């Protein structure tokens, strides 16, 4: 036995020795050459075994080597493209764990009301747009927030003052409510006689007159009248959306609503070679659960799309509304609203059955659950469903998880449920969060957006934007995650500062955390030899600047699969 091994080793040595001899004769070891090298960088690898480096070599769309500038420069051949980072920060590309890519893209073309702090400011943006486009049949906008308006709700009169000749339709930043003018109400035939639709509410004044605020499904009464953009128009919008994502450093997204319905458009872009953001796309399923057609649609789509660029993977469910409008499902009534605990959008048994059926097929479930009652039901369903399925590695997610009951926090870690948070949703700017705090009341406020508590109890964090709810840019979100302050630095010390996460944890949740949540951690999420070459070069070292300036970060270069898809150096 020993003799045989020795003999084999000698043979191998004999075969290899000429190579060793030649190598030893060169000034440096022979190296596989790179297509691209990035040198003189501060590379934050998000690889715990080797967290910082100076340079990266890329070949055939993957990372060939990570190391010092001197080492990596040896990978340079005549045809190698050299990117001198000038000492700037390189990070893994951003993975956004919750987007609506089609509506985010389409919204790039409507009035942006995000960040408007007063009724006057909201009106002025709408007026400017309406005057500039007198031909537009509808005036559309999005991004307003409740606390901007008296009584935390918009009113038709503020729209009628500036747009009375055409219908106007303004979606709330959270996508759960809409605000319309009198013309739109009239077109939709909404009057004091109109009944509230199921899962929705027409807000009315003390005389029963609709005020122009439409909650949840009530918004469809008007939105269904707006002409749908054609497939070609949506495709054009997605092309703009891809540019916007690349500009912000986003290389991978989890599409959680709208993308599945437009899968053919993403497939077209992929075939053209124009897909520059990697897409994981979940299929949306409504109560009471999947139909045979839905299963078939899923299987067909999955059979076509399952690679590192475009993969249909998992299911999106929606269990409740939002706290800001009192529609999130709570264990106890909303503050000052004795009758209102919000409402679950699913019968609990139907929901549990659906989760179990998906997990039994090995499919990940991502559920929108915001109120503590919805979150608890998700955790219960995930616990039972996964166990019944024999504990497959499905990595079920809870989206938003804004107000977790104290006794449920540790269950995320224990059950391996991913907390998919959008840090910018916790922006403590009163114009953004005021309605949330008022509705939750003081006790429940104390457990708002408890990122660090979930992390400390062993939970996985995956960060994202919920674009178009907020910008797809991760930078303001990262700033809020580490400061718990609004972008002006309020409040002093941060809102519930015990839930701040470290910058390293925030970056992790926006890179590896997202890759893990999308089952992509073997190929993505960190800068390591062998992984896909998805990385970004940014304008400032966020680990060195004042944390209050992180939002100002600009992405100078975005590389996906070794290809530069955004470059403003
Ligand atoms: Zn969403």
PDB file of N, CA and C in Angstrom, residues 113-168:
ATOM      1  N   UNK A 113     -43.253  62.828  -5.148  1.00  0.00           N
ATOM      2  CA  UNK A 113     -43.634  63.623  -3.973  1.00  0.00           C
ATOM      3  C   UNK A 113     -42.815  63.237  -2.739  1.00  0.00           C
ATOM      4  N   UNK A 114     -41.866  62.345  -2.925  1.00  0.00           N
ATOM      5  CA  UNK A 114     -41.080  61.872  -1.777  1.00  0.00           C
ATOM      6  C   UNK A 114     -40.344  63.024  -1.122  1.00  0.00           C
ATOM      7  N   UNK A 115     -40.392  63.054   0.178  1.00  0.00           N
ATOM      8  CA  UNK A 115     -39.632  64.045   0.922  1.00  0.00           C
ATOM      9  C   UNK A 115     -40.312  65.404   1.012  1.00  0.00           C
ATOM     10  N   UNK A 116     -41.455  65.577   0.341  1.00  0.00           N
ATOM     11  CA  UNK A 116     -42.164  66.854   0.451  1.00  0.00           C
ATOM     12  C   UNK A 116     -42.727  66.968   1.868  1.00  0.00           C
ATOM     13  N   UNK A 117     -42.460  68.085   2.523  1.00  0.00           N
ATOM     14  CA  UNK A 117     -42.748  68.171   3.954  1.00  0.00           C
ATOM     15  C   UNK A 117     -43.985  68.981   4.299  1.00  0.00           C
ATOM     16  N   UNK A 118     -44.508  69.736   3.329  1.00  0.00           N
ATOM     17  CA  UNK A 118     -45.694  70.543   3.617  1.00  0.00           C
ATOM     18  C   UNK A 118     -46.696  70.374   2.482  1.00  0.00           C
ATOM     19  N   UNK A 119     -47.958  70.715   2.769  1.00  0.00           N
ATOM     20  CA  UNK A 119     -48.985  70.648   1.741  1.00  0.00           C
ATOM     21  C   UNK A 119     -48.592  71.561   0.577  1.00  0.00           C
ATOM     22  N   UNK A 120     -48.021  72.729   0.904  1.00  0.00           N
ATOM     23  CA  UNK A 120     -47.633  73.681  -0.149  1.00  0.00           C
ATOM     24  C   UNK A 120     -46.585  73.066  -1.082  1.00  0.00           C
ATOM     25  N   UNK A 121     -45.647  72.346  -0.462  1.00  0.00           N
ATOM     26  CA  UNK A 121     -44.577  71.749  -1.272  1.00  0.00           C
ATOM     27  C   UNK A 121     -45.139  70.653  -2.178  1.00  0.00           C
ATOM     28  N   UNK A 122     -46.034  69.842  -1.612  1.00  0.00           N
ATOM     29  CA  UNK A 122     -46.685  68.799  -2.408  1.00  0.00           C
ATOM     30  C   UNK A 122     -47.431  69.448  -3.568  1.00  0.00           C
ATOM     31  N   UNK A 123     -48.193  70.494  -3.259  1.00  0.00           N
ATOM     32  CA  UNK A 123     -48.986  71.167  -4.298  1.00  0.00           C
ATOM     33  C   UNK A 123     -48.093  71.784  -5.372  1.00  0.00           C
ATOM     34  N   UNK A 124     -47.002  72.354  -4.941  1.00  0.00           N
ATOM     35  CA  UNK A 124     -46.153  73.046  -5.908  1.00  0.00           C
ATOM     36  C   UNK A 124     -45.537  72.047  -6.894  1.00  0.00           C
ATOM     37  N   UNK A 125     -45.146  70.858  -6.396  1.00  0.00           N
ATOM     38  CA  UNK A 125     -44.597  69.857  -7.319  1.00  0.00           C
ATOM     39  C   UNK A 125     -45.655  69.389  -8.316  1.00  0.00           C
ATOM     40  N   UNK A 126     -46.887  69.208  -7.831  1.00  0.00           N
ATOM     41  CA  UNK A 126     -47.947  68.727  -8.729  1.00  0.00           C
ATOM     42  C   UNK A 126     -48.289  69.811  -9.760  1.00  0.00           C
ATOM     43  N   UNK A 127     -48.368  71.059  -9.289  1.00  0.00           N
ATOM     44  CA  UNK A 127     -48.725  72.164 -10.176  1.00  0.00           C
ATOM     45  C   UNK A 127     -47.699  72.298 -11.308  1.00  0.00           C
ATOM     46  N   UNK A 128     -46.423  72.245 -10.946  1.00  0.00           N
ATOM     47  CA  UNK A 128     -45.358  72.374 -11.945  1.00  0.00           C
ATOM     48  C   UNK A 128     -45.509  71.313 -13.030  1.00  0.00           C
ATOM     49  N   UNK A 129     -45.776  70.099 -12.599  1.00  0.00           N
ATOM     50  CA  UNK A 129     -45.900  68.982 -13.533  1.00  0.00           C
ATOM     51  C   UNK A 129     -47.132  69.151 -14.417  1.00  0.00           C
ATOM     52  N   UNK A 130     -48.252  69.483 -13.773  1.00  0.00           N
ATOM     53  CA  UNK A 130     -49.509  69.590 -14.525  1.00  0.00           C
ATOM     54  C   UNK A 130     -49.417  70.706 -15.565  1.00  0.00           C
ATOM     55  N   UNK A 131     -48.764  71.816 -15.201  1.00  0.00           N
ATOM     56  CA  UNK A 131     -48.637  72.928 -16.150  1.00  0.00           C
ATOM     57  C   UNK A 131     -47.728  72.563 -17.307  1.00  0.00           C
ATOM     58  N   UNK A 132     -46.706  71.750 -16.992  1.00  0.00           N
ATOM     59  CA  UNK A 132     -45.755  71.386 -18.046  1.00  0.00           C
ATOM     60  C   UNK A 132     -46.349  70.384 -19.030  1.00  0.00           C
ATOM     61  N   UNK A 133     -47.413  69.688 -18.631  1.00  0.00           N
ATOM     62  CA  UNK A 133     -47.987  68.664 -19.509  1.00  0.00           C
ATOM     63  C   UNK A 133     -49.504  68.829 -19.607  1.00  0.00           C
ATOM     64  N   UNK A 134     -49.927  69.884 -20.304  1.00  0.00           N
ATOM     65  CA  UNK A 134     -51.374  70.165 -20.362  1.00  0.00           C
ATOM     66  C   UNK A 134     -52.157  69.092 -21.109  1.00  0.00           C
ATOM     67  N   UNK A 135     -51.453  68.237 -21.899  1.00  0.00           N
ATOM     68  CA  UNK A 135     -52.140  67.203 -22.675  1.00  0.00           C
ATOM     69  C   UNK A 135     -52.415  65.938 -21.858  1.00  0.00           C
ATOM     70  N   UNK A 136     -51.680  65.734 -20.767  1.00  0.00           N
ATOM     71  CA  UNK A 136     -51.814  64.477 -20.022  1.00  0.00           C
ATOM     72  C   UNK A 136     -53.252  64.310 -19.551  1.00  0.00           C
ATOM     73  N   UNK A 137     -53.840  63.129 -19.851  1.00  0.00           N
ATOM     74  CA  UNK A 137     -55.230  62.894 -19.469  1.00  0.00           C
ATOM     75  C   UNK A 137     -55.358  62.724 -17.960  1.00  0.00           C
ATOM     76  N   UNK A 138     -54.371  62.143 -17.349  1.00  0.00           N
ATOM     77  CA  UNK A 138     -54.342  61.952 -15.901  1.00  0.00           C
ATOM     78  C   UNK A 138     -53.086  62.614 -15.338  1.00  0.00           C
ATOM     79  N   UNK A 139     -53.213  63.149 -14.143  1.00  0.00           N
ATOM     80  CA  UNK A 139     -52.030  63.658 -13.450  1.00  0.00           C
ATOM     81  C   UNK A 139     -51.716  62.645 -12.337  1.00  0.00           C
ATOM     82  N   UNK A 140     -50.562  62.012 -12.465  1.00  0.00           N
ATOM     83  CA  UNK A 140     -50.214  60.948 -11.517  1.00  0.00           C
ATOM     84  C   UNK A 140     -48.952  61.288 -10.737  1.00  0.00           C
ATOM     85  N   UNK A 141     -48.977  60.893  -9.479  1.00  0.00           N
ATOM     86  CA  UNK A 141     -47.796  61.105  -8.656  1.00  0.00           C
ATOM     87  C   UNK A 141     -47.697  60.041  -7.595  1.00  0.00           C
ATOM     88  N   UNK A 142     -46.590  60.070  -6.889  1.00  0.00           N
ATOM     89  CA  UNK A 142     -46.462  59.113  -5.792  1.00  0.00           C
ATOM     90  C   UNK A 142     -45.425  59.600  -4.801  1.00  0.00           C
ATOM     91  N   UNK A 143     -45.571  59.141  -3.552  1.00  0.00           N
ATOM     92  CA  UNK A 143     -44.526  59.397  -2.574  1.00  0.00           C
ATOM     93  C   UNK A 143     -44.939  60.283  -1.421  1.00  0.00           C
ATOM     94  N   UNK A 144     -46.224  60.736  -1.363  1.00  0.00           N
ATOM     95  CA  UNK A 144     -46.644  61.562  -0.230  1.00  0.00           C
ATOM     96  C   UNK A 144     -46.718  60.707   1.039  1.00  0.00           C
ATOM     97  N   UNK A 145     -46.621  61.374   2.186  1.00  0.00           N
ATOM     98  CA  UNK A 145     -46.769  60.660   3.458  1.00  0.00           C
ATOM     99  C   UNK A 145     -47.837  61.334   4.318  1.00  0.00           C
ATOM    100  N   UNK A 146     -48.497  60.515   5.123  1.00  0.00           N
ATOM    101  CA  UNK A 146     -49.664  60.950   5.903  1.00  0.00           C
ATOM    102  C   UNK A 146     -49.435  62.209   6.747  1.00  0.00           C
ATOM    103  N   UNK A 147     -48.331  62.285   7.526  1.00  0.00           N
ATOM    104  CA  UNK A 147     -48.222  63.407   8.469  1.00  0.00           C
ATOM    105  C   UNK A 147     -48.086  64.780   7.823  1.00  0.00           C
ATOM    106  N   UNK A 148     -47.878  64.812   6.501  1.00  0.00           N
ATOM    107  CA  UNK A 148     -47.788  66.106   5.818  1.00  0.00           C
ATOM    108  C   UNK A 148     -49.140  66.825   5.882  1.00  0.00           C
ATOM    109  N   UNK A 149     -50.228  66.056   6.014  1.00  0.00           N
ATOM    110  CA  UNK A 149     -51.577  66.619   5.913  1.00  0.00           C
ATOM    111  C   UNK A 149     -52.222  66.783   7.290  1.00  0.00           C
ATOM    112  N   UNK A 150     -53.099  67.784   7.407  1.00  0.00           N
ATOM    113  CA  UNK A 150     -53.809  67.945   8.676  1.00  0.00           C
ATOM    114  C   UNK A 150     -54.597  66.667   8.988  1.00  0.00           C
ATOM    115  N   UNK A 151     -54.555  66.215  10.230  1.00  0.00           N
ATOM    116  CA  UNK A 151     -55.287  65.004  10.602  1.00  0.00           C
ATOM    117  C   UNK A 151     -54.678  63.736  10.022  1.00  0.00           C
ATOM    118  N   UNK A 152     -53.426  63.810   9.529  1.00  0.00           N
ATOM    119  CA  UNK A 152     -52.724  62.618   9.041  1.00  0.00           C
ATOM    120  C   UNK A 152     -53.314  61.992   7.785  1.00  0.00           C
ATOM    121  N   UNK A 153     -54.172  62.703   7.084  1.00  0.00           N
ATOM    122  CA  UNK A 153     -54.775  62.146   5.864  1.00  0.00           C
ATOM    123  C   UNK A 153     -54.920  63.256   4.830  1.00  0.00           C
ATOM    124  N   UNK A 154     -54.599  62.973   3.578  1.00  0.00           N
ATOM    125  CA  UNK A 154     -54.767  63.996   2.545  1.00  0.00           C
ATOM    126  C   UNK A 154     -56.258  64.229   2.258  1.00  0.00           C
ATOM    127  N   UNK A 155     -56.561  65.361   1.642  1.00  0.00           N
ATOM    128  CA  UNK A 155     -57.951  65.724   1.344  1.00  0.00           C
ATOM    129  C   UNK A 155     -58.027  66.202  -0.111  1.00  0.00           C
ATOM    130  N   UNK A 156     -59.149  65.876  -0.762  1.00  0.00           N
ATOM    131  CA  UNK A 156     -59.313  66.222  -2.184  1.00  0.00           C
ATOM    132  C   UNK A 156     -59.185  67.718  -2.443  1.00  0.00           C
ATOM    133  N   UNK A 157     -59.534  68.530  -1.428  1.00  0.00           N
ATOM    134  CA  UNK A 157     -59.536  69.985  -1.680  1.00  0.00           C
ATOM    135  C   UNK A 157     -58.130  70.491  -2.040  1.00  0.00           C
ATOM    136  N   UNK A 158     -57.093  69.852  -1.469  1.00  0.00           N
ATOM    137  CA  UNK A 158     -55.730  70.302  -1.768  1.00  0.00           C
ATOM    138  C   UNK A 158     -55.356  70.009  -3.216  1.00  0.00           C
ATOM    139  N   UNK A 159     -55.985  68.979  -3.781  1.00  0.00           N
ATOM    140  CA  UNK A 159     -55.745  68.671  -5.196  1.00  0.00           C
ATOM    141  C   UNK A 159     -56.636  69.539  -6.083  1.00  0.00           C
ATOM    142  N   UNK A 160     -57.901  69.703  -5.664  1.00  0.00           N
ATOM    143  CA  UNK A 160     -58.834  70.496  -6.473  1.00  0.00           C
ATOM    144  C   UNK A 160     -58.305  71.925  -6.663  1.00  0.00           C
ATOM    145  N   UNK A 161     -57.621  72.448  -5.660  1.00  0.00           N
ATOM    146  CA  UNK A 161     -57.080  73.813  -5.749  1.00  0.00           C
ATOM    147  C   UNK A 161     -56.094  73.972  -6.903  1.00  0.00           C
ATOM    148  N   UNK A 162     -55.422  72.867  -7.263  1.00  0.00           N
ATOM    149  CA  UNK A 162     -54.395  72.988  -8.307  1.00  0.00           C
ATOM    150  C   UNK A 162     -54.709  72.218  -9.578  1.00  0.00           C
ATOM    151  N   UNK A 163     -55.490  71.132  -9.481  1.00  0.00           N
ATOM    152  CA  UNK A 163     -55.904  70.383 -10.686  1.00  0.00           C
ATOM    153  C   UNK A 163     -57.398  70.129 -10.583  1.00  0.00           C
ATOM    154  N   UNK A 164     -58.171  70.857 -11.388  1.00  0.00           N
ATOM    155  CA  UNK A 164     -59.617  70.632 -11.339  1.00  0.00           C
ATOM    156  C   UNK A 164     -60.156  70.163 -12.685  1.00  0.00           C
ATOM    157  N   UNK A 165     -59.369  70.379 -13.757  1.00  0.00           N
ATOM    158  CA  UNK A 165     -59.867  70.044 -15.095  1.00  0.00           C
ATOM    159  C   UNK A 165     -59.664  68.575 -15.455  1.00  0.00           C
ATOM    160  N   UNK A 166     -58.714  67.916 -14.803  1.00  0.00           N
ATOM    161  CA  UNK A 166     -58.391  66.511 -15.143  1.00  0.00           C
ATOM    162  C   UNK A 166     -58.347  65.689 -13.866  1.00  0.00           C
ATOM    163  N   UNK A 167     -58.546  64.358 -13.990  1.00  0.00           N
ATOM    164  CA  UNK A 167     -58.430  63.536 -12.785  1.00  0.00           C
ATOM    165  C   UNK A 167     -56.971  63.473 -12.308  1.00  0.00           C
ATOM    166  N   UNK A 168     -56.806  63.485 -11.003  1.00  0.00           N
ATOM    167  CA  UNK A 168     -55.463  63.385 -10.420  1.00  0.00           C
ATOM    168  C   UNK A 168     -55.447  62.219  -9.440  1.00  0.00           C
TER     169      UNK A 168
END
